[in-house]
């Protein structure tokens, strides 16, 4: 499973990119607003840090206007992935963009029929929002399972990009189901490496090592 960072925070993205474990980045208008920075500048800078896909979201609502915004965003770097909302206009724009060879991430997906349409429109990625479904008392993971089944039934190449991930169990379940990508907040990515028994075990090993009086170097 590929890992994308769900962030517009350049310091956080840079720190995680240094691990070599990050395959891409997703942003959205809310994350850009939170960064307090200029959208184009932020995307430009992320693309200098990350080689993989960097999702930049259009804000127009009509397909023609989305395509105009996409043209500007695609001019930033070859790894820009155009993010469009899962609306009829978003799907129309998606089809045009992917027919022209651009990468498209169709976002704000909340049911399997929407995901089916995105695949038919040639989307590179579909972004089902797990956490926001859970917030409503629904089961976000069920949606990932349904999309996996549908895409496998018809050999759709659209990659399932699990989004709105809130905790490490979301990440594990996505991997078990077979999501292609998980876009994860930096704080959750860091928690993935944590286990109290790892910390305790390491403490014990180092304590015993000290008694040997040895050093490796
Ligand atoms: C995905 O691309 C979105 O940016 C993101 O995952 C939304 O997550 P949220 O529901 O935590 O805002």
Short mmCIF file of C-alpha atoms and ligand atoms in Angstrom, two decimals, residues 6 26-28 31 83 107 129 132 163-164 166 183, ligand 1:
data_model
loop_
_atom_site.label_atom_id
_atom_site.label_comp_id
_atom_site.label_asym_id
_atom_site.label_seq_id
_atom_site.Cartn_x
_atom_site.Cartn_y
_atom_site.Cartn_z
CA UNK A 6 -2.64 14.46 3.84
CA UNK A 26 -2.87 15.19 -0.92
CA UNK A 27 -4.05 18.71 -0.17
CA UNK A 28 -7.50 20.26 -0.12
CA UNK A 31 -5.61 22.36 4.40
CA UNK A 83 -8.36 16.80 -7.62
CA UNK A 107 -12.55 13.36 -4.12
CA UNK A 129 -13.72 9.51 2.96
CA UNK A 132 -16.44 11.45 7.76
CA UNK A 163 -8.97 9.36 2.69
CA UNK A 164 -10.23 11.05 5.84
CA UNK A 166 -8.23 9.41 11.59
CA UNK A 183 -3.60 9.38 2.58
C1 LIG B 1 -8.28 13.75 1.18
O1 LIG B 1 -7.72 13.98 0.14
C2 LIG B 1 -8.73 14.80 2.10
O2 LIG B 1 -7.79 15.85 2.07
C3 LIG B 1 -8.79 14.37 3.54
O3 LIG B 1 -8.43 13.03 3.73
C4 LIG B 1 -9.99 14.83 4.28
O4 LIG B 1 -9.93 14.38 5.61
P1 LIG B 1 -10.82 14.99 6.79
O5 LIG B 1 -12.15 14.34 6.75
O6 LIG B 1 -10.06 14.62 8.03
O7 LIG B 1 -10.89 16.47 6.55
#
